[in-house]
Amino acid sequence: PDLPNPKPQTPNPKPHDLGLTGRLKLYKLNMEDSINTDLGNSTKIVILGASGVGKTSILNRYVKKQFVDIVSSTIGVDFMKAEVELEGGVKRKFTIWDTAGSERFRGVASSYFKGAVGIVVVFDLTDPDSLEKCDLINDEIRNFGESDAILVLAGNKSDRVKECKVNDEEAESKSKKMGAKAYFKVSAKEDEGQIDNMFKELAQFIENQEKVGGTKSGKGGGNRNDGEVLDQGSQNQEGDDKKDGGCKC
C-alpha cells in the first residue's frame, strides 16, 4: 500500500534578535555568574568615567604593567584581578570592574555598583568636559552605589603637559564636591608608580574604614559624606609637576 506522505517538518525558527539592550542584559547575567563564582574574598572596585578618559589603560597599567596606545572601547563591563600589600604586610585582593563610558551603556552599567566598596572616577586632564561629566557619574553613585563606598578621583594623561586644560585647583574642587577621599594625578602611558600608589591608598582607606566597622565588606555602616574631603592623599604633586607657564596638571 502507498505510505502516507510524511508530516512536513517545521522549519527552525529564526533566532530572536534581542537588540542591544537585550544583549547587554544577557551579557551582564553571564558576567555576573562568572564573577560571582570566582570572587572569593576579594574587594570589589569599580572604575567609572566618560568614554576615552583611559579607564582601561589605567587598569592595564596597574594589573599588567603595560600600556597600549590603541584600546578598543569597553562594551558593558570587564574585570581584572590584582593584589596589593598594605602596611604591616597585610594583603588585599581586588576584583576591579572596568565599565563602559558610553552613554548607551549607562542603564546597564549602573547595576554594577552593587557590592562595590571602592570607586575610582577617572577624567581626562586634557578634556575639561570629562571633568564636568563627573557630576553625572557622581549622581549615579549616589543613586545606585553603596552608601559607604569609598570614592577617589583620578585625573589621567598627566604626561600631556602642553595639552593639559584642567589645573590642580579645579580637580581638587571637584574632588571635594563629589565627597572623594582623595584626588590623584596619574598617567597610564608614563606611569612612575602613581597608579600603584592610588590603588594602594584606596585599599588602605578601605582597610582603615573596615577596622572601625565602616564598610559593608566589614559588616559595618556607611560613613561617606558627600561634599567633604576626608583625605586628599599623597598624589597632589608639587615641584616639577607644576610647570611654569602651563597649567598645573
PDB file of N, CA and C in Angstrom, residues 8-81:
ATOM      1  N   PRO A   8       5.124  17.241   7.111  1.00  0.00           N
ATOM      2  CA  PRO A   8       6.172  18.219   6.791  1.00  0.00           C
ATOM      3  C   PRO A   8       6.882  18.716   8.042  1.00  0.00           C
ATOM      4  N   GLN A   9       8.183  18.850   7.915  1.00  0.00           N
ATOM      5  CA  GLN A   9       8.966  19.311   9.051  1.00  0.00           C
ATOM      6  C   GLN A   9       8.791  20.810   9.253  1.00  0.00           C
ATOM      7  N   THR A  10       8.661  21.168  10.515  1.00  0.00           N
ATOM      8  CA  THR A  10       8.555  22.593  10.836  1.00  0.00           C
ATOM      9  C   THR A  10       9.947  23.209  10.759  1.00  0.00           C
ATOM     10  N   PRO A  11      10.098  24.233   9.959  1.00  0.00           N
ATOM     11  CA  PRO A  11      11.432  24.846   9.845  1.00  0.00           C
ATOM     12  C   PRO A  11      11.881  25.429  11.179  1.00  0.00           C
ATOM     13  N   ASN A  12      13.180  25.408  11.396  1.00  0.00           N
ATOM     14  CA  ASN A  12      13.717  26.000  12.630  1.00  0.00           C
ATOM     15  C   ASN A  12      13.407  27.489  12.660  1.00  0.00           C
ATOM     16  N   PRO A  13      12.862  27.945  13.776  1.00  0.00           N
ATOM     17  CA  PRO A  13      12.550  29.375  13.847  1.00  0.00           C
ATOM     18  C   PRO A  13      13.829  30.202  13.835  1.00  0.00           C
ATOM     19  N   LYS A  14      13.729  31.381  13.280  1.00  0.00           N
ATOM     20  CA  LYS A  14      14.871  32.271  13.275  1.00  0.00           C
ATOM     21  C   LYS A  14      15.131  32.756  14.690  1.00  0.00           C
ATOM     22  N   PRO A  15      16.388  32.851  15.049  1.00  0.00           N
ATOM     23  CA  PRO A  15      16.675  33.327  16.405  1.00  0.00           C
ATOM     24  C   PRO A  15      16.155  34.742  16.591  1.00  0.00           C
ATOM     25  N   HIS A  16      15.572  34.957  17.785  1.00  0.00           N
ATOM     26  CA  HIS A  16      15.004  36.269  18.072  1.00  0.00           C
ATOM     27  C   HIS A  16      16.125  37.271  18.336  1.00  0.00           C
ATOM     28  N   ASP A  17      16.046  38.400  17.676  1.00  0.00           N
ATOM     29  CA  ASP A  17      17.048  39.436  17.885  1.00  0.00           C
ATOM     30  C   ASP A  17      16.731  40.174  19.179  1.00  0.00           C
ATOM     31  N   LEU A  18      17.612  40.047  20.161  1.00  0.00           N
ATOM     32  CA  LEU A  18      17.378  40.668  21.455  1.00  0.00           C
ATOM     33  C   LEU A  18      17.559  42.176  21.436  1.00  0.00           C
ATOM     34  N   GLY A  19      18.211  42.676  20.402  1.00  0.00           N
ATOM     35  CA  GLY A  19      18.509  44.092  20.378  1.00  0.00           C
ATOM     36  C   GLY A  19      19.686  44.392  21.294  1.00  0.00           C
ATOM     37  N   LEU A  20      20.195  45.628  21.241  1.00  0.00           N
ATOM     38  CA  LEU A  20      21.365  45.998  22.031  1.00  0.00           C
ATOM     39  C   LEU A  20      21.108  45.858  23.519  1.00  0.00           C
ATOM     40  N   THR A  21      19.964  46.365  23.984  1.00  0.00           N
ATOM     41  CA  THR A  21      19.665  46.302  25.412  1.00  0.00           C
ATOM     42  C   THR A  21      19.549  44.867  25.894  1.00  0.00           C
ATOM     43  N   GLY A  22      18.868  44.033  25.102  1.00  0.00           N
ATOM     44  CA  GLY A  22      18.709  42.629  25.485  1.00  0.00           C
ATOM     45  C   GLY A  22      20.038  41.899  25.518  1.00  0.00           C
ATOM     46  N   ARG A  23      20.895  42.175  24.535  1.00  0.00           N
ATOM     47  CA  ARG A  23      22.197  41.516  24.503  1.00  0.00           C
ATOM     48  C   ARG A  23      23.060  41.944  25.679  1.00  0.00           C
ATOM     49  N   LEU A  24      22.961  43.218  26.034  1.00  0.00           N
ATOM     50  CA  LEU A  24      23.725  43.711  27.176  1.00  0.00           C
ATOM     51  C   LEU A  24      23.241  43.082  28.480  1.00  0.00           C
ATOM     52  N   LYS A  25      21.926  42.917  28.613  1.00  0.00           N
ATOM     53  CA  LYS A  25      21.403  42.295  29.820  1.00  0.00           C
ATOM     54  C   LYS A  25      21.855  40.841  29.932  1.00  0.00           C
ATOM     55  N   LEU A  26      21.847  40.128  28.786  1.00  0.00           N
ATOM     56  CA  LEU A  26      22.310  38.746  28.790  1.00  0.00           C
ATOM     57  C   LEU A  26      23.798  38.700  29.110  1.00  0.00           C
ATOM     58  N   TYR A  27      24.559  39.619  28.531  1.00  0.00           N
ATOM     59  CA  TYR A  27      25.992  39.703  28.811  1.00  0.00           C
ATOM     60  C   TYR A  27      26.217  39.954  30.297  1.00  0.00           C
ATOM     61  N   LYS A  28      25.406  40.848  30.864  1.00  0.00           N
ATOM     62  CA  LYS A  28      25.516  41.186  32.286  1.00  0.00           C
ATOM     63  C   LYS A  28      25.280  39.962  33.151  1.00  0.00           C
ATOM     64  N   LEU A  29      24.243  39.180  32.849  1.00  0.00           N
ATOM     65  CA  LEU A  29      23.949  37.991  33.634  1.00  0.00           C
ATOM     66  C   LEU A  29      25.080  36.976  33.548  1.00  0.00           C
ATOM     67  N   ASN A  30      25.589  36.763  32.333  1.00  0.00           N
ATOM     68  CA  ASN A  30      26.697  35.829  32.168  1.00  0.00           C
ATOM     69  C   ASN A  30      27.945  36.307  32.905  1.00  0.00           C
ATOM     70  N   MET A  31      28.207  37.617  32.839  1.00  0.00           N
ATOM     71  CA  MET A  31      29.371  38.173  33.521  1.00  0.00           C
ATOM     72  C   MET A  31      29.230  38.043  35.029  1.00  0.00           C
ATOM     73  N   GLU A  32      28.018  38.312  35.552  1.00  0.00           N
ATOM     74  CA  GLU A  32      27.798  38.200  36.989  1.00  0.00           C
ATOM     75  C   GLU A  32      28.018  36.770  37.465  1.00  0.00           C
ATOM     76  N   ASP A  33      27.520  35.797  36.690  1.00  0.00           N
ATOM     77  CA  ASP A  33      27.715  34.391  37.065  1.00  0.00           C
ATOM     78  C   ASP A  33      29.203  34.059  37.111  1.00  0.00           C
ATOM     79  N   SER A  34      29.931  34.544  36.098  1.00  0.00           N
ATOM     80  CA  SER A  34      31.363  34.257  36.024  1.00  0.00           C
ATOM     81  C   SER A  34      32.108  34.870  37.189  1.00  0.00           C
ATOM     82  N   ILE A  35      31.771  36.127  37.515  1.00  0.00           N
ATOM     83  CA  ILE A  35      32.498  36.829  38.564  1.00  0.00           C
ATOM     84  C   ILE A  35      32.116  36.309  39.944  1.00  0.00           C
ATOM     85  N   ASN A  36      30.820  36.090  40.171  1.00  0.00           N
ATOM     86  CA  ASN A  36      30.377  35.673  41.493  1.00  0.00           C
ATOM     87  C   ASN A  36      30.942  34.318  41.898  1.00  0.00           C
ATOM     88  N   THR A  37      31.177  33.440  40.905  1.00  0.00           N
ATOM     89  CA  THR A  37      31.727  32.131  41.228  1.00  0.00           C
ATOM     90  C   THR A  37      33.223  32.191  41.496  1.00  0.00           C
ATOM     91  N   ASP A  38      33.854  33.324  41.176  1.00  0.00           N
ATOM     92  CA  ASP A  38      35.302  33.419  41.291  1.00  0.00           C
ATOM     93  C   ASP A  38      35.743  34.585  42.163  1.00  0.00           C
ATOM     94  N   LEU A  39      34.786  35.222  42.836  1.00  0.00           N
ATOM     95  CA  LEU A  39      35.069  36.442  43.575  1.00  0.00           C
ATOM     96  C   LEU A  39      35.840  36.160  44.857  1.00  0.00           C
ATOM     97  N   GLY A  40      35.463  35.062  45.527  1.00  0.00           N
ATOM     98  CA  GLY A  40      36.151  34.705  46.753  1.00  0.00           C
ATOM     99  C   GLY A  40      36.049  35.802  47.795  1.00  0.00           C
ATOM    100  N   ASN A  41      37.167  36.105  48.430  1.00  0.00           N
ATOM    101  CA  ASN A  41      37.211  37.125  49.471  1.00  0.00           C
ATOM    102  C   ASN A  41      37.774  38.441  48.965  1.00  0.00           C
ATOM    103  N   SER A  42      37.747  38.657  47.667  1.00  0.00           N
ATOM    104  CA  SER A  42      38.324  39.881  47.118  1.00  0.00           C
ATOM    105  C   SER A  42      37.406  41.074  47.331  1.00  0.00           C
ATOM    106  N   THR A  43      38.011  42.248  47.245  1.00  0.00           N
ATOM    107  CA  THR A  43      37.295  43.510  47.387  1.00  0.00           C
ATOM    108  C   THR A  43      36.889  44.011  46.013  1.00  0.00           C
ATOM    109  N   LYS A  44      35.645  44.391  45.866  1.00  0.00           N
ATOM    110  CA  LYS A  44      35.146  44.853  44.578  1.00  0.00           C
ATOM    111  C   LYS A  44      35.393  46.356  44.418  1.00  0.00           C
ATOM    112  N   ILE A  45      36.083  46.698  43.330  1.00  0.00           N
ATOM    113  CA  ILE A  45      36.364  48.086  42.968  1.00  0.00           C
ATOM    114  C   ILE A  45      35.758  48.352  41.593  1.00  0.00           C
ATOM    115  N   VAL A  46      35.168  49.515  41.403  1.00  0.00           N
ATOM    116  CA  VAL A  46      34.590  49.891  40.117  1.00  0.00           C
ATOM    117  C   VAL A  46      35.308  51.136  39.592  1.00  0.00           C
ATOM    118  N   ILE A  47      35.693  51.098  38.309  1.00  0.00           N
ATOM    119  CA  ILE A  47      36.285  52.271  37.658  1.00  0.00           C
ATOM    120  C   ILE A  47      35.242  52.899  36.742  1.00  0.00           C
ATOM    121  N   LEU A  48      34.998  54.189  36.937  1.00  0.00           N
ATOM    122  CA  LEU A  48      33.990  54.915  36.166  1.00  0.00           C
ATOM    123  C   LEU A  48      34.619  56.130  35.503  1.00  0.00           C
ATOM    124  N   GLY A  49      33.944  56.635  34.483  1.00  0.00           N
ATOM    125  CA  GLY A  49      34.421  57.826  33.792  1.00  0.00           C
ATOM    126  C   GLY A  49      33.859  57.885  32.392  1.00  0.00           C
ATOM    127  N   ALA A  50      33.949  59.058  31.786  1.00  0.00           N
ATOM    128  CA  ALA A  50      33.456  59.237  30.422  1.00  0.00           C
ATOM    129  C   ALA A  50      34.267  58.383  29.456  1.00  0.00           C
ATOM    130  N   SER A  51      33.719  58.173  28.280  1.00  0.00           N
ATOM    131  CA  SER A  51      34.394  57.380  27.259  1.00  0.00           C
ATOM    132  C   SER A  51      35.685  58.076  26.834  1.00  0.00           C
ATOM    133  N   GLY A  52      36.764  57.301  26.732  1.00  0.00           N
ATOM    134  CA  GLY A  52      38.020  57.830  26.229  1.00  0.00           C
ATOM    135  C   GLY A  52      38.942  58.463  27.251  1.00  0.00           C
ATOM    136  N   VAL A  53      38.581  58.419  28.536  1.00  0.00           N
ATOM    137  CA  VAL A  53      39.437  59.053  29.544  1.00  0.00           C
ATOM    138  C   VAL A  53      40.612  58.170  29.946  1.00  0.00           C
ATOM    139  N   GLY A  54      40.548  56.873  29.587  1.00  0.00           N
ATOM    140  CA  GLY A  54      41.685  55.996  29.873  1.00  0.00           C
ATOM    141  C   GLY A  54      41.475  55.028  31.016  1.00  0.00           C
ATOM    142  N   LYS A  55      40.234  54.652  31.284  1.00  0.00           N
ATOM    143  CA  LYS A  55      39.951  53.717  32.387  1.00  0.00           C
ATOM    144  C   LYS A  55      40.625  52.367  32.155  1.00  0.00           C
ATOM    145  N   THR A  56      40.460  51.824  30.949  1.00  0.00           N
ATOM    146  CA  THR A  56      41.059  50.526  30.637  1.00  0.00           C
ATOM    147  C   THR A  56      42.577  50.613  30.641  1.00  0.00           C
ATOM    148  N   SER A  57      43.121  51.724  30.165  1.00  0.00           N
ATOM    149  CA  SER A  57      44.575  51.900  30.151  1.00  0.00           C
ATOM    150  C   SER A  57      45.135  51.944  31.572  1.00  0.00           C
ATOM    151  N   ILE A  58      44.423  52.594  32.471  1.00  0.00           N
ATOM    152  CA  ILE A  58      44.853  52.638  33.871  1.00  0.00           C
ATOM    153  C   ILE A  58      44.849  51.237  34.460  1.00  0.00           C
ATOM    154  N   LEU A  59      43.801  50.497  34.157  1.00  0.00           N
ATOM    155  CA  LEU A  59      43.691  49.128  34.683  1.00  0.00           C
ATOM    156  C   LEU A  59      44.780  48.228  34.102  1.00  0.00           C
ATOM    157  N   ASN A  60      45.046  48.349  32.799  1.00  0.00           N
ATOM    158  CA  ASN A  60      46.113  47.567  32.178  1.00  0.00           C
ATOM    159  C   ASN A  60      47.473  47.907  32.783  1.00  0.00           C
ATOM    160  N   ARG A  61      47.690  49.182  33.037  1.00  0.00           N
ATOM    161  CA  ARG A  61      48.956  49.605  33.637  1.00  0.00           C
ATOM    162  C   ARG A  61      49.096  49.034  35.048  1.00  0.00           C
ATOM    163  N   TYR A  62      48.016  49.052  35.802  1.00  0.00           N
ATOM    164  CA  TYR A  62      48.077  48.587  37.187  1.00  0.00           C
ATOM    165  C   TYR A  62      48.244  47.074  37.280  1.00  0.00           C
ATOM    166  N   VAL A  63      47.445  46.346  36.510  1.00  0.00           N
ATOM    167  CA  VAL A  63      47.422  44.886  36.632  1.00  0.00           C
ATOM    168  C   VAL A  63      48.494  44.234  35.758  1.00  0.00           C
ATOM    169  N   LYS A  64      48.601  44.663  34.496  1.00  0.00           N
ATOM    170  CA  LYS A  64      49.510  44.008  33.545  1.00  0.00           C
ATOM    171  C   LYS A  64      50.840  44.729  33.377  1.00  0.00           C
ATOM    172  N   LYS A  65      50.949  45.921  33.976  1.00  0.00           N
ATOM    173  CA  LYS A  65      52.176  46.717  33.882  1.00  0.00           C
ATOM    174  C   LYS A  65      52.541  47.020  32.434  1.00  0.00           C
ATOM    175  N   GLN A  66      51.527  47.383  31.651  1.00  0.00           N
ATOM    176  CA  GLN A  66      51.776  47.692  30.250  1.00  0.00           C
ATOM    177  C   GLN A  66      50.836  48.800  29.783  1.00  0.00           C
ATOM    178  N   PHE A  67      51.230  49.444  28.686  1.00  0.00           N
ATOM    179  CA  PHE A  67      50.392  50.482  28.083  1.00  0.00           C
ATOM    180  C   PHE A  67      50.232  50.183  26.609  1.00  0.00           C
ATOM    181  N   VAL A  68      49.000  50.222  26.136  1.00  0.00           N
ATOM    182  CA  VAL A  68      48.688  50.006  24.724  1.00  0.00           C
ATOM    183  C   VAL A  68      48.109  51.297  24.168  1.00  0.00           C
ATOM    184  N   ASP A  69      48.718  51.805  23.092  1.00  0.00           N
ATOM    185  CA  ASP A  69      48.283  53.091  22.539  1.00  0.00           C
ATOM    186  C   ASP A  69      46.827  53.075  22.098  1.00  0.00           C
ATOM    187  N   ILE A  70      46.418  52.007  21.410  1.00  0.00           N
ATOM    188  CA  ILE A  70      45.053  51.934  20.882  1.00  0.00           C
ATOM    189  C   ILE A  70      44.300  50.852  21.645  1.00  0.00           C
ATOM    190  N   VAL A  71      43.288  51.281  22.381  1.00  0.00           N
ATOM    191  CA  VAL A  71      42.469  50.360  23.165  1.00  0.00           C
ATOM    192  C   VAL A  71      41.028  50.498  22.702  1.00  0.00           C
ATOM    193  N   SER A  72      40.399  49.382  22.357  1.00  0.00           N
ATOM    194  CA  SER A  72      39.003  49.442  21.929  1.00  0.00           C
ATOM    195  C   SER A  72      38.113  49.781  23.108  1.00  0.00           C
ATOM    196  N   SER A  73      36.992  50.441  22.827  1.00  0.00           N
ATOM    197  CA  SER A  73      36.074  50.841  23.881  1.00  0.00           C
ATOM    198  C   SER A  73      35.497  49.620  24.583  1.00  0.00           C
ATOM    199  N   THR A  74      35.376  49.727  25.899  1.00  0.00           N
ATOM    200  CA  THR A  74      34.780  48.646  26.679  1.00  0.00           C
ATOM    201  C   THR A  74      33.293  48.555  26.368  1.00  0.00           C
ATOM    202  N   ILE A  75      32.804  47.336  26.137  1.00  0.00           N
ATOM    203  CA  ILE A  75      31.382  47.107  25.890  1.00  0.00           C
ATOM    204  C   ILE A  75      30.798  46.442  27.134  1.00  0.00           C
ATOM    205  N   GLY A  76      29.895  47.159  27.785  1.00  0.00           N
ATOM    206  CA  GLY A  76      29.303  46.619  29.007  1.00  0.00           C
ATOM    207  C   GLY A  76      30.270  46.761  30.151  1.00  0.00           C
ATOM    208  N   VAL A  77      30.936  45.663  30.519  1.00  0.00           N
ATOM    209  CA  VAL A  77      31.870  45.702  31.642  1.00  0.00           C
ATOM    210  C   VAL A  77      32.904  44.603  31.467  1.00  0.00           C
ATOM    211  N   ASP A  78      34.091  44.836  31.986  1.00  0.00           N
ATOM    212  CA  ASP A  78      35.141  43.831  32.020  1.00  0.00           C
ATOM    213  C   ASP A  78      35.741  43.884  33.414  1.00  0.00           C
ATOM    214  N   PHE A  79      36.558  42.913  33.756  1.00  0.00           N
ATOM    215  CA  PHE A  79      37.171  42.972  35.084  1.00  0.00           C
ATOM    216  C   PHE A  79      38.527  42.303  35.083  1.00  0.00           C
ATOM    217  N   MET A  80      39.356  42.724  36.038  1.00  0.00           N
ATOM    218  CA  MET A  80      40.668  42.129  36.256  1.00  0.00           C
ATOM    219  C   MET A  80      40.875  41.964  37.754  1.00  0.00           C
ATOM    220  N   LYS A  81      41.844  41.100  38.085  1.00  0.00           N
ATOM    221  CA  LYS A  81      42.160  40.852  39.488  1.00  0.00           C
ATOM    222  C   LYS A  81      43.546  41.378  39.809  1.00  0.00           C
TER     223      LYS A  81
END
